[in-house]
Short mmCIF file of C-alpha atoms and ligand atoms in Angstrom, two decimals:
data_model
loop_
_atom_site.label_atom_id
_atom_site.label_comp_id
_atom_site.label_asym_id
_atom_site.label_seq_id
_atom_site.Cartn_x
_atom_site.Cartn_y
_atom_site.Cartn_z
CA UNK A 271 92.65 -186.39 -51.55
CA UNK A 272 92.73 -189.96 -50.34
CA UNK A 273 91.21 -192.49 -52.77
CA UNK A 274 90.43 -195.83 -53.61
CA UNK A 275 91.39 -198.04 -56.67
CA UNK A 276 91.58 -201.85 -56.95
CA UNK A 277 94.39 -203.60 -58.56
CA UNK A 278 94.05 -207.43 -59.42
CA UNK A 279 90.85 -207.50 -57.05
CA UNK A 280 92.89 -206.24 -53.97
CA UNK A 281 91.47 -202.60 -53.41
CA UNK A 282 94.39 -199.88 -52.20
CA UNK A 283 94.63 -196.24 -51.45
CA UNK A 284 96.03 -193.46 -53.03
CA UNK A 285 96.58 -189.68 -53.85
CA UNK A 286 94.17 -188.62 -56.73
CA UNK A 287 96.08 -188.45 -59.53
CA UNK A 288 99.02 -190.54 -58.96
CA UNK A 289 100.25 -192.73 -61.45
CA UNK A 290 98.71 -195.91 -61.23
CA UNK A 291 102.63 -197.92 -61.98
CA UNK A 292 103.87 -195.75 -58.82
CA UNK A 293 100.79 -197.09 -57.02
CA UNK A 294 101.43 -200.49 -58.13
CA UNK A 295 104.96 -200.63 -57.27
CA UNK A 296 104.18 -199.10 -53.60
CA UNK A 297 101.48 -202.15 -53.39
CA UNK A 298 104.69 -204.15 -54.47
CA UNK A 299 102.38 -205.76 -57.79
CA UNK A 300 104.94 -205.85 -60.76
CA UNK A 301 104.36 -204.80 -63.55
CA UNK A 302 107.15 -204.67 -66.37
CA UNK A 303 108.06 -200.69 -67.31
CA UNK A 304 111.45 -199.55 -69.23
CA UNK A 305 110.43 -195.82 -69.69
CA UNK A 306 109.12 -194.94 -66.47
CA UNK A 307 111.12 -192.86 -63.40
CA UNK A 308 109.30 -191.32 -60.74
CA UNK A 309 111.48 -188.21 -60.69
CA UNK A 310 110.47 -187.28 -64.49
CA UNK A 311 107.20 -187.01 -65.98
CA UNK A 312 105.33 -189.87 -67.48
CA UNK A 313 106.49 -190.75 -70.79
CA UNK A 314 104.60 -193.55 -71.91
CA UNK A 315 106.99 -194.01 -74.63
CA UNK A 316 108.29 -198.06 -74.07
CA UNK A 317 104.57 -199.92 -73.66
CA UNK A 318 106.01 -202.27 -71.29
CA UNK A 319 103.48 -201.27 -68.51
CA UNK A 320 99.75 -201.85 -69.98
CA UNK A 321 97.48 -202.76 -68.24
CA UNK A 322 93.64 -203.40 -69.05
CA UNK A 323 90.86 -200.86 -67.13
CA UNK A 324 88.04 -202.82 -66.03
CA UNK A 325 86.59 -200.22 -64.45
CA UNK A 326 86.94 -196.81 -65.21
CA UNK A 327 85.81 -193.54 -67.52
CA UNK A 328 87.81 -195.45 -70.12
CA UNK A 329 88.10 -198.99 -70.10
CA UNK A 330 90.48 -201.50 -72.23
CA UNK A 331 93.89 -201.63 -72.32
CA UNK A 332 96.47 -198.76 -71.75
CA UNK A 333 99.93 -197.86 -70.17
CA UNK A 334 100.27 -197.71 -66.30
CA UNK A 335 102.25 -195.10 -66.20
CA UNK A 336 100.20 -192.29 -67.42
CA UNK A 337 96.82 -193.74 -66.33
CA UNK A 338 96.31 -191.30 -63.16
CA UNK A 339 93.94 -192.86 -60.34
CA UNK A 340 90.86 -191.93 -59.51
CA UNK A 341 88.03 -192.78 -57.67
CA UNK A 342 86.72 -196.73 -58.28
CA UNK A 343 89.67 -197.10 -61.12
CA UNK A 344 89.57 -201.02 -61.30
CA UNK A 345 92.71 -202.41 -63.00
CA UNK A 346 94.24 -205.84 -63.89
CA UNK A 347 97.90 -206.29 -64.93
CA UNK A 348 97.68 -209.98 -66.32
CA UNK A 349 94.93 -210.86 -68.71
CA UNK A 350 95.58 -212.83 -71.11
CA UNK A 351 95.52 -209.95 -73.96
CA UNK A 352 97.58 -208.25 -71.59
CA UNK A 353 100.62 -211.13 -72.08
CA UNK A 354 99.88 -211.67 -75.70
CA UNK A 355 101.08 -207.75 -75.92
CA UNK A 356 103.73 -208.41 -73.42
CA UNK A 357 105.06 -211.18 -75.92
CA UNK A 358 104.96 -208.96 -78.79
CA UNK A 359 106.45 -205.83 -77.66
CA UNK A 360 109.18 -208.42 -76.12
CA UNK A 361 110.03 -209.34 -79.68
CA UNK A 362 109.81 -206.32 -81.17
CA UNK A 363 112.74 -205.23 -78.18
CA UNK A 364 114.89 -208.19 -79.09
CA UNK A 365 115.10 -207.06 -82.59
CA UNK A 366 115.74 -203.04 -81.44
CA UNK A 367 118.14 -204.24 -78.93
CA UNK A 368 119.71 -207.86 -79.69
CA UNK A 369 122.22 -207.56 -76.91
CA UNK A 370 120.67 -206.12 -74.08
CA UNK A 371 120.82 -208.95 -71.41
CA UNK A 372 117.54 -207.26 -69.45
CA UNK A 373 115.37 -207.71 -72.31
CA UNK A 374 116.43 -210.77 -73.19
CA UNK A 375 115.87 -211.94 -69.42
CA UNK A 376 112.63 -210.41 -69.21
CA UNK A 377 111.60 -212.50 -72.92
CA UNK A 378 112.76 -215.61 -71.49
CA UNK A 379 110.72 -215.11 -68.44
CA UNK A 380 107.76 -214.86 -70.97
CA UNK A 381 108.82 -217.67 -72.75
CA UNK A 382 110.14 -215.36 -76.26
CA UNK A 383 113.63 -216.84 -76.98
CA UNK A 384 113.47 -215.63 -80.71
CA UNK A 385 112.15 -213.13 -82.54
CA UNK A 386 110.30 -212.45 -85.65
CA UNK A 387 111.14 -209.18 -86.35
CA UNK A 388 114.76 -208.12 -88.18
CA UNK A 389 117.25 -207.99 -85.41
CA UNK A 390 119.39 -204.60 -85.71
CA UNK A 391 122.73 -205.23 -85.60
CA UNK A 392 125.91 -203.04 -86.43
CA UNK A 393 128.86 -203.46 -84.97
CA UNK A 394 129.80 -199.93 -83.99
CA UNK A 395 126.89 -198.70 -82.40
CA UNK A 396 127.83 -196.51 -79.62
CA UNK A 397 125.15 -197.88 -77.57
CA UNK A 398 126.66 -201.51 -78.28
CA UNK A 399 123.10 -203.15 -79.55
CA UNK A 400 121.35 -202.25 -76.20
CA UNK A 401 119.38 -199.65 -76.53
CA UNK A 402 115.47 -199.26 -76.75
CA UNK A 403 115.04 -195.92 -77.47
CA UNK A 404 113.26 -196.13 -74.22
CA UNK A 405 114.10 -191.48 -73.98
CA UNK A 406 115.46 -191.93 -70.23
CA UNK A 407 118.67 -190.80 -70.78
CA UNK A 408 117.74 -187.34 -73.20
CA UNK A 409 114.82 -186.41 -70.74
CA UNK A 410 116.97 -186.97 -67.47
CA UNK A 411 119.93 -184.93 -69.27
CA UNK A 412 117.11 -182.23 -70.55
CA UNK A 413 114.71 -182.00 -67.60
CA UNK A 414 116.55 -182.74 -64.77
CA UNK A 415 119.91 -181.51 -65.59
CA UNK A 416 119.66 -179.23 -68.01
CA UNK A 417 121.93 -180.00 -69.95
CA UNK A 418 120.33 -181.55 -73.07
CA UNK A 419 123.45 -182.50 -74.26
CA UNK A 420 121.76 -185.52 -76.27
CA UNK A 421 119.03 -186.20 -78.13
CA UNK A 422 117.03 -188.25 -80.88
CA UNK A 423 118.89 -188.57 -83.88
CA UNK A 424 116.31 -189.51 -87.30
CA UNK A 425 113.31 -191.41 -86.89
CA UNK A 426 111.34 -194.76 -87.45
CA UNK A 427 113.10 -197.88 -87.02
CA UNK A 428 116.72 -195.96 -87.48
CA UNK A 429 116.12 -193.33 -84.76
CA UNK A 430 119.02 -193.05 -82.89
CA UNK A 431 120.12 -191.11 -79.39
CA UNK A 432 123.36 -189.53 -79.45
CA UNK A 433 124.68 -185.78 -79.51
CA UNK A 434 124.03 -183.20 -82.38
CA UNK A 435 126.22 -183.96 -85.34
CA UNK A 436 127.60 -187.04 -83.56
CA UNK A 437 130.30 -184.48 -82.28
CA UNK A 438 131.61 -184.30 -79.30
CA UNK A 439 129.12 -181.81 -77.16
CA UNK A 440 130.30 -179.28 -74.81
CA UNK A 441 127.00 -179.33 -73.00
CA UNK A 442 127.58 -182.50 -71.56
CA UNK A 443 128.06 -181.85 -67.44
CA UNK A 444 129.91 -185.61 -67.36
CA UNK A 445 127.39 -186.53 -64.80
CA UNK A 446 126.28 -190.13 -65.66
CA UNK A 447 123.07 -189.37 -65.16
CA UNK A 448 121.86 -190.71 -68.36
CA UNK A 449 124.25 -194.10 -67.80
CA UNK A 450 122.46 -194.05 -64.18
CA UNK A 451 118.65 -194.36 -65.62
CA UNK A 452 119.33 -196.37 -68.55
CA UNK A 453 116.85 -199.37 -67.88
CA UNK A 454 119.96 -201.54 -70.15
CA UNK A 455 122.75 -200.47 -68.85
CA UNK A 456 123.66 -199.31 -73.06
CA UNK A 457 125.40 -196.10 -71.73
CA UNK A 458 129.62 -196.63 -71.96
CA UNK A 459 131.85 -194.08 -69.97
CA UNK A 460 135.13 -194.34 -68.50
CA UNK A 461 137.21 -192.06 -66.19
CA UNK A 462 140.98 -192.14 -68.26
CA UNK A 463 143.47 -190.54 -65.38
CA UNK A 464 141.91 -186.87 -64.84
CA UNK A 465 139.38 -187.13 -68.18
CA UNK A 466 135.81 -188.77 -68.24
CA UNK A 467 135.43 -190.25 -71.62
CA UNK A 468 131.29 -190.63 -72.51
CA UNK A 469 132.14 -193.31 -75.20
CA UNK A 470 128.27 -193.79 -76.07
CA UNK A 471 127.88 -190.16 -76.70
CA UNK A 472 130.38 -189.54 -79.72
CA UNK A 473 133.45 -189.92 -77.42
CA UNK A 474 132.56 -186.65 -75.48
CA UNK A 475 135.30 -185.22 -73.61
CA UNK A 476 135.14 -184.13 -69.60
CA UNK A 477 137.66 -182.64 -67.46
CA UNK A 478 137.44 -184.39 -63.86
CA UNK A 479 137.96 -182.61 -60.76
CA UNK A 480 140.62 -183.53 -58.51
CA UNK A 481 140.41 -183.65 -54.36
CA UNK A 482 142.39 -180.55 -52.84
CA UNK A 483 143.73 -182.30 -50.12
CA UNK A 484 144.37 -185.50 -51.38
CA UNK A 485 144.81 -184.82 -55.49
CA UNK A 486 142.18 -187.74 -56.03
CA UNK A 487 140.09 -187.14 -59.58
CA UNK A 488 136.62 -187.27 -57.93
CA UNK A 489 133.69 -186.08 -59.99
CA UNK A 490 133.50 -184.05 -63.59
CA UNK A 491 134.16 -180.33 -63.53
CA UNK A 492 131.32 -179.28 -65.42
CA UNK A 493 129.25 -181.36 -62.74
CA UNK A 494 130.54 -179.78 -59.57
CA UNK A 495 129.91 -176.38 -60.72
CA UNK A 496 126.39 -177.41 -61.63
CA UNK A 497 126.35 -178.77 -57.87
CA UNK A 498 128.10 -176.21 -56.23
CA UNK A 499 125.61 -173.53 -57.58
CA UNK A 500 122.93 -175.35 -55.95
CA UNK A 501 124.26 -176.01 -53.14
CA UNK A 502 123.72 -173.67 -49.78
CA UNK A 503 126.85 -171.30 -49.53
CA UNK A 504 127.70 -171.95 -46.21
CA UNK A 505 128.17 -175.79 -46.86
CA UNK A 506 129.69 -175.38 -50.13
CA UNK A 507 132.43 -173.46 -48.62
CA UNK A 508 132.63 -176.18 -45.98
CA UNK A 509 133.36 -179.24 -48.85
CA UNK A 510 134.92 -176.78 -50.61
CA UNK A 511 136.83 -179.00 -53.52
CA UNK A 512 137.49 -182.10 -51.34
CA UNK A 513 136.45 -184.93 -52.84
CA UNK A 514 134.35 -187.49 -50.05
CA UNK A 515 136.64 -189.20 -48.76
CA UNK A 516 138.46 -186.17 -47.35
CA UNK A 517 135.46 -184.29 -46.68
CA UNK A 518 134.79 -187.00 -44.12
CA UNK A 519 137.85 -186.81 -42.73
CA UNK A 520 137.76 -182.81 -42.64
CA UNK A 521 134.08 -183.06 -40.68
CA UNK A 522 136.12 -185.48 -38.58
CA UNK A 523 138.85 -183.62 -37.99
CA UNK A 524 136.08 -180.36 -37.62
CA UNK A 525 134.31 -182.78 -34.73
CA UNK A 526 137.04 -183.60 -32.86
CA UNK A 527 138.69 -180.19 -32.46
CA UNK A 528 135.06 -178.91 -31.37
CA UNK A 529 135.53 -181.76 -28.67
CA UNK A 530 138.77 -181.10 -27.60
CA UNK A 531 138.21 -177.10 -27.33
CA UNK A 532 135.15 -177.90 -24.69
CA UNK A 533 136.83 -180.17 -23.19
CA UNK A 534 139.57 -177.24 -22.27
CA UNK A 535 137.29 -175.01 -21.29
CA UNK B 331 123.04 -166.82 -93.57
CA UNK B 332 124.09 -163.82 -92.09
CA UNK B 333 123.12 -163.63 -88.52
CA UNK B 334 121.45 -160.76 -89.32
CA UNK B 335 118.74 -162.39 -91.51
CA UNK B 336 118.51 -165.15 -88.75
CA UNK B 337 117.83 -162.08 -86.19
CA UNK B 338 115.40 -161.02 -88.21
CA UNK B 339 113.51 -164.52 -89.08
CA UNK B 340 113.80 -164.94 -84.67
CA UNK B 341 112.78 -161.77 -84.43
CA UNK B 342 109.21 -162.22 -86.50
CA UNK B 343 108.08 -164.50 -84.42
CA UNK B 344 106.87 -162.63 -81.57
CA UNK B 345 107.26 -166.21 -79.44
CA UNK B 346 110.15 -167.84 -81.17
CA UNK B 347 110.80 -170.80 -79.00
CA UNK B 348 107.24 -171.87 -79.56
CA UNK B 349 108.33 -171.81 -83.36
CA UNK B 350 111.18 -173.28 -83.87
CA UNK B 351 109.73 -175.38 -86.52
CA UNK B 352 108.77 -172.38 -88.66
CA UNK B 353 112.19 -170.62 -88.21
CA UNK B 354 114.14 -173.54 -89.39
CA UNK B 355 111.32 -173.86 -92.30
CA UNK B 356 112.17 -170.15 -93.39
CA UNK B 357 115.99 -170.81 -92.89
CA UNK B 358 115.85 -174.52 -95.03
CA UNK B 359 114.07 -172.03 -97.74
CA UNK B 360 116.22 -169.53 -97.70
CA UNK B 361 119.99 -171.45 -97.91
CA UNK B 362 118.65 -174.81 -99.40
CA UNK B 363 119.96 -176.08 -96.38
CA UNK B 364 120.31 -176.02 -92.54
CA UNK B 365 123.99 -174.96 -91.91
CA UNK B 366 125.83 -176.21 -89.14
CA UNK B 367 126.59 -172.54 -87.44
CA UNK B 368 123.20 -171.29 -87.96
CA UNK B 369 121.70 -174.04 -85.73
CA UNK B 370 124.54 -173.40 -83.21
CA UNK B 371 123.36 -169.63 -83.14
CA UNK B 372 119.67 -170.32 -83.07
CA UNK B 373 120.42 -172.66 -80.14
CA UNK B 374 122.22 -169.98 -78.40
CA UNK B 375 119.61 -167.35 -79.45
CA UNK B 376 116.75 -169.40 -78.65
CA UNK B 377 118.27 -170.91 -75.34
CA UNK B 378 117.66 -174.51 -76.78
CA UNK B 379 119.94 -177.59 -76.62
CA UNK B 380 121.48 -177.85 -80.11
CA UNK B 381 120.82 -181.55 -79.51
CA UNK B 382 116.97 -180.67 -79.65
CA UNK B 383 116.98 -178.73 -83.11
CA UNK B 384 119.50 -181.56 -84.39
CA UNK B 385 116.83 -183.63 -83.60
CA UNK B 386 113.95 -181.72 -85.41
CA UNK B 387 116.69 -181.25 -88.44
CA UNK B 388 117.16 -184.99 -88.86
CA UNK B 389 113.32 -186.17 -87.91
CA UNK B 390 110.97 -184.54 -91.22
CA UNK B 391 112.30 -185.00 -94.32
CA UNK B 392 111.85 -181.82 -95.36
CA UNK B 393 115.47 -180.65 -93.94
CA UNK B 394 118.82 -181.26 -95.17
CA UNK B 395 121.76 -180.98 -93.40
CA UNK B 396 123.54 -181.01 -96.69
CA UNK B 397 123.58 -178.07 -99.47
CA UNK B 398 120.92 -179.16 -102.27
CA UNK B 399 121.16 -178.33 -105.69
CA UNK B 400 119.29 -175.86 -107.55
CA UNK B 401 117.02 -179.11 -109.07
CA UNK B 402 116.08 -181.87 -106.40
CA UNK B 403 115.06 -185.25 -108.34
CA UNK B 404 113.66 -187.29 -105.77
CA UNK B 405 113.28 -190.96 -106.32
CA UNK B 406 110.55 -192.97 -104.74
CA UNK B 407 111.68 -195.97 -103.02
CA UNK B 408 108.37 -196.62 -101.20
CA UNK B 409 107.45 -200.13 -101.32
CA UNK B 410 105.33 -200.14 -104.96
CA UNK B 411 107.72 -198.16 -106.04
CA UNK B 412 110.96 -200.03 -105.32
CA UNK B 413 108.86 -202.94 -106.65
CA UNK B 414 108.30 -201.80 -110.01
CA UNK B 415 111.91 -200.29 -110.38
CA UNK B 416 112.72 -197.33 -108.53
CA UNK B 417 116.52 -199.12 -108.14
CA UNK B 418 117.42 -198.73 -111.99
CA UNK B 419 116.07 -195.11 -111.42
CA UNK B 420 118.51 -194.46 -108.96
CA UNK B 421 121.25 -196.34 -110.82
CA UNK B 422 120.41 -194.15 -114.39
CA UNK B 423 120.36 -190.78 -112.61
CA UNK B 424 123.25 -191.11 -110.83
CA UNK B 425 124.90 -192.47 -114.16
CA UNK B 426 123.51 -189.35 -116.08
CA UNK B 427 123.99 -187.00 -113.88
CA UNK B 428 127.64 -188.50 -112.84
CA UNK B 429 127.11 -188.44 -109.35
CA UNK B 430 129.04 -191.14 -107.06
CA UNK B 431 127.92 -192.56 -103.65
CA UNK B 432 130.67 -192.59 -101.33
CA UNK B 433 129.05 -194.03 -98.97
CA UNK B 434 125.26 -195.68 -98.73
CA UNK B 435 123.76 -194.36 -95.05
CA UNK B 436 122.53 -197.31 -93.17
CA UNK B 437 119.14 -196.52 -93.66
CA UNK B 438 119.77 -196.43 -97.49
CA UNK B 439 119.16 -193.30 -98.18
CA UNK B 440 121.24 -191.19 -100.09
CA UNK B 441 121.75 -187.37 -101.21
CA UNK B 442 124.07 -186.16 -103.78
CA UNK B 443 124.47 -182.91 -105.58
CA UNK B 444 126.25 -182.48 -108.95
CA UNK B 445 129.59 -180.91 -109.03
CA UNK B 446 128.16 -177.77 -110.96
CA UNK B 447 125.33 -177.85 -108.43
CA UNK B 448 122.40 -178.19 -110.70
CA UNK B 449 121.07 -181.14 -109.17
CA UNK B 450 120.93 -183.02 -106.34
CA UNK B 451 119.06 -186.98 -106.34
CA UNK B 452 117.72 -188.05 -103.27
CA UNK B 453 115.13 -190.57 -101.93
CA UNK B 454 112.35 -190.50 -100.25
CA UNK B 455 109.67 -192.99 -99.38
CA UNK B 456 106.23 -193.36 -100.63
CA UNK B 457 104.79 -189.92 -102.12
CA UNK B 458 101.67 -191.48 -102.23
CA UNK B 459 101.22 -191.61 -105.65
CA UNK B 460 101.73 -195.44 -105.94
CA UNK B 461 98.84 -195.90 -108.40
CA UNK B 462 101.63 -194.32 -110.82
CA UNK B 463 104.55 -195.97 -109.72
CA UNK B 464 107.21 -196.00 -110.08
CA UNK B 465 107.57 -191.86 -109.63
CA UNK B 466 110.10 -189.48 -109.60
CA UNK B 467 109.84 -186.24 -108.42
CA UNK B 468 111.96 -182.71 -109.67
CA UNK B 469 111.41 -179.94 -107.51
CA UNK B 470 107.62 -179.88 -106.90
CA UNK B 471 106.86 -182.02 -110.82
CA UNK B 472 105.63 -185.26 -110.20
CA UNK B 473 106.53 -188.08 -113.36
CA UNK B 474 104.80 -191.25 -113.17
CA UNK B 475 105.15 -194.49 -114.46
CA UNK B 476 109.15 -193.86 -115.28
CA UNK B 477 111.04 -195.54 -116.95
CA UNK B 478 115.33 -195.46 -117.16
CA UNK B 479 114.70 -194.31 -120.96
CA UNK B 480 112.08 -191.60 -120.36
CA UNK B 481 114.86 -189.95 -117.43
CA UNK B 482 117.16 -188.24 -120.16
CA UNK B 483 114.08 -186.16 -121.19
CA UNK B 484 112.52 -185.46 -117.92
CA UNK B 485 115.76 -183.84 -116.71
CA UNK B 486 116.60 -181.86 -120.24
CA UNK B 487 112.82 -179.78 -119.19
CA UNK B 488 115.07 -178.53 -116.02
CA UNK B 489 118.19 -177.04 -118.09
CA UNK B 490 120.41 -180.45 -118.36
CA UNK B 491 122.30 -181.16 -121.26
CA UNK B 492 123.22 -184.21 -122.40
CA UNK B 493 127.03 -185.20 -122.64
CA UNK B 494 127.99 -185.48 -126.22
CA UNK B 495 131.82 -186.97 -125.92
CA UNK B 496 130.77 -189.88 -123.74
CA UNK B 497 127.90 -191.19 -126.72
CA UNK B 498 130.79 -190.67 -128.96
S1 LIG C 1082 120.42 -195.38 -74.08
FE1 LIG C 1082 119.28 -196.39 -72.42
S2 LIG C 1082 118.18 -194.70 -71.40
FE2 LIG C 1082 118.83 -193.93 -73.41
S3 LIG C 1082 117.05 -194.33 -74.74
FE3 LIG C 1082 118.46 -196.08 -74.96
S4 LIG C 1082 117.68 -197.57 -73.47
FE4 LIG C 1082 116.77 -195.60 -72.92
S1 LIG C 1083 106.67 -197.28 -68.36
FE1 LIG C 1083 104.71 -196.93 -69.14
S2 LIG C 1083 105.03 -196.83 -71.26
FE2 LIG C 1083 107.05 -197.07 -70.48
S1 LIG C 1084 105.63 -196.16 -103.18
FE1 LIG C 1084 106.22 -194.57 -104.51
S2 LIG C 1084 104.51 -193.30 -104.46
FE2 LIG C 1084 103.95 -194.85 -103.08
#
């Protein structure tokens, strides 16, 4: 069902139910959101995203990305309670996550160069000072891959992610994924000649795959099989274990033989 | 545990991923502890990520990852607490009950169990008893308003015993 909601004054149309960040973001209004991606259910775990209800079954202030529109919803992103939070969530993340240049460049734009708060700092965390416990990377590893190969470690201010026993975890498919969605780029891997090394997650271990044709290491092992499986059989036995580069030149090859046999005929 | 008591605790629950708290409860109870394998097997067993009960293991206090002795003295080192001297608490039992830290966690908490396994001193924060601070806690006794002197006493009621040759 088509309906209406109004956003800063300017009204806009919707599904019924959408999340009211995804609507702002399509309406191209910004509003600042670390916890939030549209393949994964809303979260609401970071607070970056609130925004005040003006109009609405519940007004005052609340997160964007689980308020679901409806009918006459009347929002505003930018009051001014809305940028006193802003401010103080902003220096509550530069004390979680002293070196994470996207927070710090998102404080500066709101004017926070210091904070009040303790700043956490030890040298040897895995996720190098940058992370903001923001869940991306465990519900992106659980939901979509199913893998769950990491998780939250403790709780409070020394809550941690990282895998079980801060061991090196066999459930981990080597995808990236979780480096992929991190809103801080705090997720370290490294492909070391035929071995993908997940340095943020306890130094996990992954066997890479190398191109058939070419000998290339092109993807993790554990992550191709996950792919294959989903794939459709009669294109999976078409890229076979090429990696892409040589699949295009195989569908190349493929093409121009086709070509070349009509032409004879 | 035997993973035949685990298969039976799993098996109780006639929806056991929808209780994995209360299986972990009953396995805590049981071994004093939650043991490595057994959350390895309940992961398999329960088609969970082991990163998920890891997670539940290390988020309420009421797990240990570590073997606990038969006696847990719990120090208080909530904020009224710490304030009125939960520190030299800390510092006495571990003295008494000659237990060393090898190494302080960063969150400065700390478990350690006796060699003969009677006890094990841990911290905890606020019990919520503050009015009586600062408190210590052995097994489910609360002792208020504690003092270094008053420990020696406290633990003799749970079976320790003094060491003669070192007052000699
Ligand atoms: S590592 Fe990145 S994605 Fe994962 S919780 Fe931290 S900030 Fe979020
Ligand atoms: S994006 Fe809404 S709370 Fe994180
Ligand atoms: S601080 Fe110790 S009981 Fe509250």
């Amino acid at each position: 069902m088509t309906i209406q909601i109004t956003i800063n004054g300017n009204p806009c149309s919707s599904e019924a139910g959408e999340s009211v960040l995804t609507i702002a973001r399509r309406e191209g209004v910004e509003i600042p959101a670390f916890c939030h991606d549209e393949t994964l259910a809303p979260y609401g775990a970071c607070r970056m995203c609130l925004v005040d209800v003006v109009s609405g079954p519940k007004k005052g202030v609340t997160t964007a990305c689980t308020l679901q529109a409806m009918d006459g919803l009347e929002i505003i992103t930018d009051t001014p309670e809305i940028l006193r939070l802003r401010k103080v969530l902003l220096e509550l993340y530069l004390a979680q996550a002293p070196k994470s240049k996207t927070i710090k460049a998102l404080a500066a734009q709101h004017g926070i160069k210091k904070t009040r708060f303790a700043k956490k700092v030890h040298p040897e965390d895995p996720l190098q000072g940058q992370c903001i416990l923001c869940g991306l990377c465990v519900r992106v590893c659980r939901d979509i891959m199913g893998a769950g190969a990491i998780s939250y470690i403790g709780r409070g201010q020394f809550t941690e992610i990282n895998t079980p026993f801060y061991e090196e975890n066999d459930a981990c498919l080597g995808c990236g994924a979780c480096a992929q969605v991190c809103p801080t780029q705090a997720i370290a891997f490294e492909d070391i000649t035929g071995t993908r090394v997940m340095k943020s997650w306890s130094e996990t271990k992954v066997p890479l795959k190398q191109c058939a044709a070419c000998g290339n290491y092109f993807a993790p092992v554990p992550f191709t099989a996950y792919a294959y499986e989903k794939l459709d059989p009669a294109i999976r036995d078409e890229i076979r274990d090429l990696c892409p580069d040589c699949r295009r030149k195989e569908m190349t090859r493929k093409a121009i033989l086709l070509r070349a046999e009509g032409v004879g005929r | 545990m035997e993973t035949a008591r685990l298969n039976e605790i799993v098996e109780s629950y006639p929806t056991p991923t929808g209780k994995i708290l209360g299986i972990l409860e009953q396995v805590q109870r049981e071994d004093g502890y939650l043991q490595k394998d057994v959350l390895k097997t309940l992961a398999e067993k329960l088609e969970v990520p082991l990163s998920e009960l890891y997670s539940i293991a290390t988020f309420y206090s009421f797990f240990t990852l570590e073997k606990l002795g038969r006696h847990v003295v719990t120090v208080c080192m909530g904020t009224a607490c710490h304030v009125r001297g939960a520190p030299a608490l800390a510092d006495t039992l571990k003295a008494l009950l000659k237990v060393e830290e090898d190494e302080t966690t960063q969150d400065g908490k700390f478990q350690l169990t006796t060699a003969d396994n009677d006890f094990t001193v841990t911290s905890a924060r606020c019990f919520g008893a503050c009015s009586m601070a600062p408190v210590l806690r052995v097994d489910n006794k609360i002792f208020g308003y504690m003092t270094p002197e008053r420990i020696p006493a406290v633990l003799k009621q749970f079976g320790w015993e003094e060491d003669t040759h070192q007052n000699a």
